Amino acid sequence: SAAQTAKVATKFTPTKADYQKVYNRIAEVIDDASDYDDGSYGPVLLRLAWHASGTYDKNTGTGGSNYATMRFEPEALHGANAGLHVARGLMEKVKKEFDWISYGDLWTLAGVCAVQEMAGPKIPWRPGRIDGFVTHVTPDGRLPDATQGAPHIRDIFYRMGFNDQEIVALSGAHALGRCHVDRSGFQGPWTFSPTTFTNDYFKLLFNEKWVWRSWNGPKQLEDKKTRSLMMLPTDYVLTQDKSFQKYAKAYAEDNELFFKDFASAFSRLLELGVPTQQFVAAEPWIMGDEA
Ligand code: ZEM
């Protein structure tokens, strides 16, 4: 019909400038957090982008950021995703304003925005993810379990297609945010500046003495000096495993190297599971340079 033709003819094709508007809106949401945690929604949004992408399995091609399956049960209820309803709720408001963006693009762009607005490196990103269905939901157990050791970390990240160097670089995201007893059971921040992206996580891993915390919660470490910082067993493993340790030391000594390697690995993480032909641009964009 004529009405249908007209609708097709006016179909909105967003440009980079339109995605930049979404980015700017997310940046406002991140900062509007005076009563939340350390005063920023950045860390929990970064965790959303990571958990939305980190379900990828390179052998089956399933999981990853393409279909934003965390919108559905049971994935939303997987133990690893506890607390991420906060981040999804924040992005729901942005989605209402920019209804043309897919959830996968919105959540990964939020991760990019979080890193950049918290003074981290520029993360190359491009849109093209599509909203999937409940049939695309991934099985539980694809994200890392913080109580485990090096073999488990390798199993999980090799499945996504990452190597030891990339595992260590990505782990540096724990410079940001904190653990919540009511989400993971663990408690506390990794660094003294949990809303600023730095290589402090690696510096602290080597410069502080880490001892097991005595408490009723799951096994975690605390710094002997102030007892105000924490490390998960999987964080501490980066200092114990020979191959991980090499990269962790390099990042502790060279912030620029950490920024470069994190940006490259995180950019790739955010594209896991998205067929190349779906992307609207041949090369990822740098967002946030011009408003
Ligand atoms: Zn995390 N992470 N993570 N992580 N993570 C938590 C919090 C945050 C692991 C893990 O078990 C946990 C990566 C890798 C790994 C962030 C980003 C990234 C928490 C605390 C746990 C238990 C959740 C809570 O209680 O709120 C394990 C085992 C990992 C690998 C071995 C990677 C990779 C990340 C991004 C690139 C961030 C930003 C947080 C803080 C969230 C917040 O709300 O403050």
Coordinates of C-alpha atoms and ligand atoms in Angstrom, one line a residue:
S1 CA 0.0 0.0 0.0
A2 CA 1.0 3.6 -0.3
A3 CA 1.2 3.9 3.5
Q4 CA 3.6 1.0 3.7
T5 CA 5.7 2.4 0.9
A6 CA 5.9 5.8 2.7
K7 CA 7.0 4.0 5.9
V8 CA 9.8 2.2 4.1
A9 CA 10.9 5.4 2.3
T10 CA 11.3 7.2 5.6
K11 CA 13.1 4.3 7.4
F12 CA 15.7 5.9 9.7
T13 CA 19.3 5.1 8.9
P14 CA 21.4 6.2 11.8
T15 CA 24.8 7.8 11.0
K16 CA 27.9 8.0 13.2
A17 CA 26.6 11.4 14.5
D18 CA 23.4 9.6 15.7
Y19 CA 25.4 7.0 17.6
Q20 CA 27.5 9.9 19.1
K21 CA 24.2 11.3 20.5
V22 CA 23.6 8.0 22.2
Y23 CA 27.1 8.0 23.5
N24 CA 26.7 11.5 24.9
R25 CA 23.4 10.4 26.6
I26 CA 25.1 7.4 28.2
A27 CA 27.9 9.6 29.4
E28 CA 25.3 11.7 31.3
V29 CA 23.7 8.6 32.8
I30 CA 27.2 7.4 34.0
D31 CA 27.8 10.6 35.9
D32 CA 24.3 11.0 37.4
A33 CA 25.2 8.6 40.2
S34 CA 25.9 10.7 43.3
D35 CA 24.2 8.1 45.6
Y36 CA 25.5 5.0 43.9
D37 CA 28.6 3.1 44.9
D38 CA 31.7 5.3 44.2
G39 CA 29.6 8.0 42.3
S40 CA 29.6 6.4 38.9
Y41 CA 27.6 3.9 36.9
G42 CA 30.6 3.3 34.7
P43 CA 31.9 0.1 36.3
V44 CA 28.6 -1.7 36.3
L45 CA 27.9 -0.7 32.7
L46 CA 31.4 -2.0 31.7
R47 CA 30.5 -5.3 33.5
L48 CA 27.3 -5.4 31.4
A49 CA 29.2 -5.0 28.1
W50 CA 31.6 -7.7 29.2
H51 CA 29.1 -10.3 30.3
A52 CA 27.0 -9.6 27.2
S53 CA 30.0 -10.4 25.0
G54 CA 31.9 -13.0 27.1
T55 CA 29.5 -15.8 26.5
Y56 CA 31.0 -16.4 23.0
D57 CA 32.1 -19.9 22.0
K58 CA 34.3 -19.9 19.0
N59 CA 33.7 -23.6 18.3
T60 CA 30.0 -23.3 17.9
G61 CA 29.8 -19.6 17.0
T62 CA 27.2 -19.2 19.7
G63 CA 26.9 -16.4 22.3
G64 CA 28.6 -13.0 22.2
S65 CA 27.2 -9.6 22.0
N66 CA 25.1 -9.9 18.8
Y67 CA 21.7 -10.9 20.2
A68 CA 21.7 -9.2 23.6
T69 CA 20.3 -12.4 25.1
M70 CA 20.8 -11.3 28.7
R71 CA 17.4 -9.6 28.2
F72 CA 15.9 -13.0 28.6
E73 CA 15.5 -15.6 31.3
P74 CA 17.2 -17.7 32.2
E75 CA 20.4 -15.8 31.1
A76 CA 19.3 -12.7 33.1
L77 CA 19.2 -14.9 36.2
H78 CA 22.5 -16.7 35.7
G79 CA 24.5 -16.3 38.9
A80 CA 27.4 -14.4 37.1
N81 CA 24.9 -11.7 36.0
A82 CA 23.6 -10.9 39.5
G83 CA 23.3 -7.1 39.8
L84 CA 23.4 -6.4 36.1
H85 CA 19.7 -5.5 36.2
V86 CA 20.9 -2.2 37.5
A87 CA 22.9 -1.6 34.3
R88 CA 20.2 -3.0 32.0
G89 CA 17.6 -0.7 33.7
L90 CA 19.8 2.4 33.1
M91 CA 20.2 1.5 29.4
E92 CA 16.4 0.9 29.1
K93 CA 15.9 4.6 29.6
V94 CA 18.4 5.4 26.9
K95 CA 16.7 2.9 24.6
K96 CA 13.4 4.7 25.0
E97 CA 15.0 7.9 23.8
F98 CA 16.9 6.2 20.9
D99 CA 14.5 3.4 20.0
W100 CA 16.3 2.6 16.7
I101 CA 19.5 1.3 18.4
S102 CA 19.8 -2.5 19.0
Y103 CA 20.3 -3.7 22.6
G104 CA 23.6 -5.3 21.6
D105 CA 24.9 -2.0 20.1
L106 CA 23.6 0.0 23.1
W107 CA 25.2 -2.2 25.7
T108 CA 28.6 -2.5 24.0
L109 CA 28.6 1.3 23.3
A110 CA 27.9 1.7 27.1
G111 CA 31.1 -0.3 27.8
V112 CA 33.1 1.9 25.4
C113 CA 31.6 5.0 26.9
A114 CA 32.3 3.8 30.5
V115 CA 36.0 3.1 29.8
Q116 CA 36.5 6.4 27.9
E117 CA 34.6 8.6 30.4
M118 CA 36.6 7.0 33.3
A119 CA 39.8 8.3 31.6
G120 CA 40.7 5.0 29.8
P121 CA 41.9 4.5 26.3
K122 CA 39.8 5.0 23.2
I123 CA 38.0 1.8 22.3
P124 CA 37.3 1.2 18.5
W125 CA 33.6 0.3 18.1
R126 CA 31.1 0.0 15.3
P127 CA 27.4 -0.8 15.2
G128 CA 25.6 -3.6 13.5
R129 CA 24.3 -6.0 16.3
I130 CA 20.7 -7.2 16.0
D131 CA 18.2 -8.1 18.7
G132 CA 17.8 -11.9 18.9
F133 CA 15.4 -14.2 20.5
V134 CA 15.1 -16.3 23.6
T135 CA 16.3 -19.3 21.5
H136 CA 19.7 -17.6 21.3
V137 CA 20.2 -17.6 25.1
T138 CA 23.5 -19.2 26.1
P139 CA 23.8 -22.0 28.7
D140 CA 25.0 -21.1 32.2
G141 CA 28.7 -21.4 33.0
R142 CA 30.3 -19.6 30.1
L143 CA 31.6 -16.7 32.2
P144 CA 34.6 -17.1 34.6
D145 CA 34.2 -18.3 38.1
A146 CA 36.3 -16.2 40.5
T147 CA 37.0 -19.0 42.9
Q148 CA 39.0 -21.0 40.4
G149 CA 42.6 -21.2 39.1
A150 CA 44.6 -20.7 35.9
P151 CA 43.3 -23.8 34.0
H152 CA 39.7 -22.5 34.4
I153 CA 40.6 -19.0 33.3
R154 CA 42.3 -20.4 30.2
D155 CA 39.4 -22.7 29.4
I156 CA 37.0 -19.8 29.5
F157 CA 39.0 -17.2 27.6
Y158 CA 40.5 -19.6 25.0
R159 CA 36.9 -20.6 24.2
M160 CA 36.3 -16.9 23.3
G161 CA 39.5 -16.9 21.2
F162 CA 41.8 -14.9 23.5
N163 CA 45.4 -15.7 24.4
D164 CA 47.3 -15.3 27.7
Q165 CA 48.4 -11.7 27.0
E166 CA 44.8 -10.7 26.2
I167 CA 43.4 -12.5 29.3
V168 CA 45.8 -10.4 31.4
A169 CA 45.1 -7.1 29.6
L170 CA 41.3 -7.6 29.9
S171 CA 41.6 -8.4 33.6
G172 CA 43.0 -4.9 34.1
A173 CA 39.4 -3.7 34.0
H174 CA 39.3 -4.6 37.7
A175 CA 41.0 -1.3 38.3
L176 CA 37.4 -0.2 38.2
G177 CA 34.4 -0.8 40.4
R178 CA 33.9 -3.2 43.3
C179 CA 32.5 -6.4 44.5
H180 CA 29.1 -6.5 46.2
V181 CA 28.1 -9.1 48.8
D182 CA 24.6 -9.2 47.5
R183 CA 25.7 -9.8 43.9
S184 CA 28.8 -12.1 43.8
G185 CA 29.3 -12.7 47.5
F186 CA 32.7 -11.0 47.4
Q187 CA 33.3 -7.5 48.8
G188 CA 35.2 -4.4 48.1
P189 CA 37.2 -2.5 45.4
W190 CA 40.5 -3.6 43.8
T191 CA 42.0 -0.1 43.8
F192 CA 41.9 3.3 45.6
S193 CA 40.5 5.0 42.5
P194 CA 37.6 2.7 41.3
T195 CA 36.2 5.2 38.9
T196 CA 39.4 6.0 37.0
F197 CA 40.9 3.6 34.5
T198 CA 44.6 3.0 35.3
N199 CA 47.1 0.2 35.6
D200 CA 46.9 0.4 39.4
Y201 CA 45.3 -3.1 39.5
F202 CA 48.6 -4.6 38.2
K203 CA 50.8 -2.3 40.4
L204 CA 48.9 -3.2 43.5
L205 CA 49.0 -7.0 42.6
F206 CA 52.8 -6.8 42.8
N207 CA 53.5 -4.0 45.3
E208 CA 51.1 -5.0 48.1
K209 CA 51.3 -8.0 50.3
W210 CA 48.0 -10.0 49.8
V211 CA 46.7 -12.2 52.6
W212 CA 43.5 -14.3 52.8
R213 CA 40.7 -12.4 54.5
S214 CA 39.2 -14.1 57.4
W215 CA 35.4 -13.7 57.2
N216 CA 32.3 -15.7 56.5
G217 CA 32.2 -14.9 52.8
P218 CA 33.9 -16.7 49.8
K219 CA 37.8 -16.9 49.8
Q220 CA 39.2 -13.5 48.8
L221 CA 42.5 -11.7 49.5
E222 CA 43.0 -8.3 51.2
D223 CA 46.0 -6.0 51.2
K224 CA 47.9 -6.5 54.5
K225 CA 48.6 -2.7 54.9
T226 CA 45.2 -1.1 54.7
R227 CA 42.8 -4.2 54.5
S228 CA 40.6 -2.0 52.4
L229 CA 41.3 -3.5 49.0
M230 CA 40.6 -6.9 47.6
M231 CA 41.7 -9.4 45.0
L232 CA 39.7 -12.4 43.8
P233 CA 41.5 -15.8 43.6
T234 CA 41.5 -15.4 39.8
D235 CA 43.1 -12.0 40.1
Y236 CA 45.9 -13.3 42.3
V237 CA 46.6 -16.1 39.9
L238 CA 47.9 -13.5 37.5
T239 CA 51.0 -13.1 39.8
Q240 CA 51.4 -16.9 40.3
D241 CA 51.2 -18.4 36.8
K242 CA 54.4 -17.9 34.9
S243 CA 52.9 -16.9 31.6
F244 CA 50.3 -14.6 33.1
Q245 CA 52.9 -13.0 35.4
K246 CA 55.0 -11.9 32.5
Y247 CA 52.2 -9.8 31.0
A248 CA 50.9 -8.6 34.4
K249 CA 54.4 -7.3 35.3
A250 CA 54.7 -5.6 31.9
Y251 CA 51.4 -3.8 32.5
A252 CA 52.4 -2.8 36.0
E253 CA 55.5 -1.1 34.6
D254 CA 54.0 0.4 31.5
N255 CA 50.6 2.1 31.6
E256 CA 50.7 3.0 27.9
L257 CA 51.3 -0.6 26.9
F258 CA 48.3 -1.6 29.1
F259 CA 46.1 1.0 27.5
K260 CA 47.0 -0.1 24.0
D261 CA 46.6 -3.8 24.7
F262 CA 43.4 -3.3 26.7
A263 CA 41.8 -1.2 23.9
S264 CA 42.6 -3.8 21.3
A265 CA 41.4 -6.8 23.3
F266 CA 38.3 -5.1 24.6
S267 CA 37.3 -3.9 21.1
R268 CA 37.5 -7.5 19.9
L269 CA 35.6 -8.8 22.9
L270 CA 32.7 -6.5 22.1
E271 CA 32.5 -7.8 18.5
L272 CA 32.4 -11.5 19.4
G273 CA 29.6 -13.4 17.8
V274 CA 28.7 -10.6 15.3
P275 CA 28.9 -11.7 11.7
T276 CA 31.3 -9.3 9.9
Q277 CA 28.7 -8.5 7.2
Q278 CA 26.4 -7.2 9.8
F279 CA 28.7 -4.3 10.7
V280 CA 27.7 -1.0 9.1
A281 CA 31.3 0.1 8.7
A282 CA 34.4 -1.8 7.4
E283 CA 36.5 -0.4 10.2
P284 CA 35.5 0.4 13.8
W285 CA 35.0 4.0 14.7
I286 CA 36.4 6.1 17.5
M287 CA 33.5 7.6 19.4
G288 CA 33.5 10.6 21.7
D289 CA 36.0 12.8 19.9
E290 CA 33.6 15.3 18.7
A291 CA 30.1 15.9 20.2
Ligands
ZEM1 ZN1 35.0 -8.8 36.5 N1 34.1 -9.3 38.2 N2 35.7 -10.7 36.3 N3 35.8 -8.4 34.6 N4 34.2 -7.0 36.6 C1 33.4 -8.4 39.1 C2 33.3 -7.1 38.9 C3 33.7 -6.4 37.7 C4 35.5 -11.8 37.2 C5 34.7 -11.8 38.3 O1 34.3 -12.9 38.9 C6 34.1 -10.6 38.8 C7 36.5 -9.2 33.8 C8 37.0 -10.4 34.2 C9 36.6 -11.1 35.3 C10 34.4 -5.9 35.7 C11 35.0 -6.1 34.4 C12 35.6 -7.2 33.9 C13 33.0 -9.1 40.2 C14 32.1 -8.5 41.3 C15 33.4 -10.5 40.1 C16 33.1 -11.6 41.1 C17 30.7 -8.4 40.9 C18 29.8 -7.8 42.0 O2 29.8 -8.3 43.1 O3 29.3 -6.7 41.7 C19 36.4 -12.9 36.8 C20 36.5 -14.2 37.5 C21 37.1 -12.5 35.6 C22 38.1 -13.2 34.8 C23 38.9 -14.1 35.3 C24 36.7 -8.6 32.6 C25 37.4 -9.2 31.4 C26 36.1 -7.3 32.6 C27 36.0 -6.2 31.6 C28 36.8 -6.1 30.5 C29 34.0 -4.7 36.3 C30 34.1 -3.3 35.7 C31 33.5 -5.0 37.6 C32 32.9 -4.0 38.6 C33 31.4 -3.9 38.5 C34 30.8 -3.0 39.5 O4 29.6 -3.0 39.7 O5 31.5 -2.2 40.2

